[in-house]
């Protein structure tokens, strides 16, 4: 049967003699563990223990004063860093509050510009809002005019480009018509030349051969 180890309850030892013996044993064990930790891990350790009677016990593998000085400097650095972090946190909070307030004002102004939540404004605030709206309206009208002028300029450039392309196409059409006309005149001249050769050939035929021809020949002069 396996024995189960019971967990010892940690509490104050009421008996004085037993408490002193336990303190002596645990103190030696604690110092031994500190020495092992310092040797194995190459660390500086400083242990300070006060007994119930106020007696001091301490252990350090090196100089106790050096370890305590390092602790003091480290604590001071930590304190400085903590103080700096606290100051930075306060600055960040103040800035956040300022930005939140400014955001609320801008949101309220935007709602006023939209014509909302105007009941709580007095006459002076309403006049100021009216002036702001008029100035922004002038800016909007100016921007609209500039955009329209820009579009008109673009359309005029496009119109000039189309007119130029139209003139070029008309010029090409005229050149094509002239070329086709010259080709037709050349064809007519060729036809007349062929007709002249035919007439010359007929005039060279003898009369009796011409009269003995079994077929009738019809000659038509002129342009087709």
Phi, psi and omega in degrees: 000128183281133180273131179265126180282125180277145180281127182281131179284129180270116177203167183296135177279122185285324183284126186295315182295318179294324179293320179293321178295316179297320179298317181296316181293313182293326179295314179297319178295320179296315179296322178296318177296324178294320178295316178298317179297319179295320182286315183290321187253359178056057181236157175270130182229140175225120179246131177232123182229130173250129179283175180297335179270000178093006180283141184265134172231134180216157178214139173202130179293339177241210180282128178297321181296321179295318179295318179294324178294318177299319178296320180294316179296319179296318178296321178295318178296318178297319178296319178297316179297320178296319178295318178296318178297321179295318178295316178298323178295318178296318178298316180297322179293318179296317179296320178297321179295319179296315180294322178295318178296316179296320178297320177297319179295316180295322178295320178293319177298320179296318178295325177293320178295332176280356181086021182251153175054049180264355185293327184275002182270141175272183184295320180296316179294324178294320178295320177297318178295321178297318179297320179296316181296318179297317179296319179289328176295320177299319179296321179294317179297318179297317178296321178295318178297317178298319180294321179293319177298321179295318179293322178297317178299318178296318179295322178295318177298320179294322178297315178299320179295318179294320177298318179296318178294322179295317178297321180295318179294321177298318179298317178295324178293319179296317179298321179294319179296318179297318179297318178293323179295317178296324178294321178294319179297321179296322178294321179294320179296320178296320180294319179295322179295320177295322179294320178298318178297322179296315180297318179298321179295321180291324181291339180275354179284138178293152184297320184289326176291325180293319182289331181278359180294129185282345182247148177277138179246127179246123181249126181239121180261151179122171181284144180291000000 
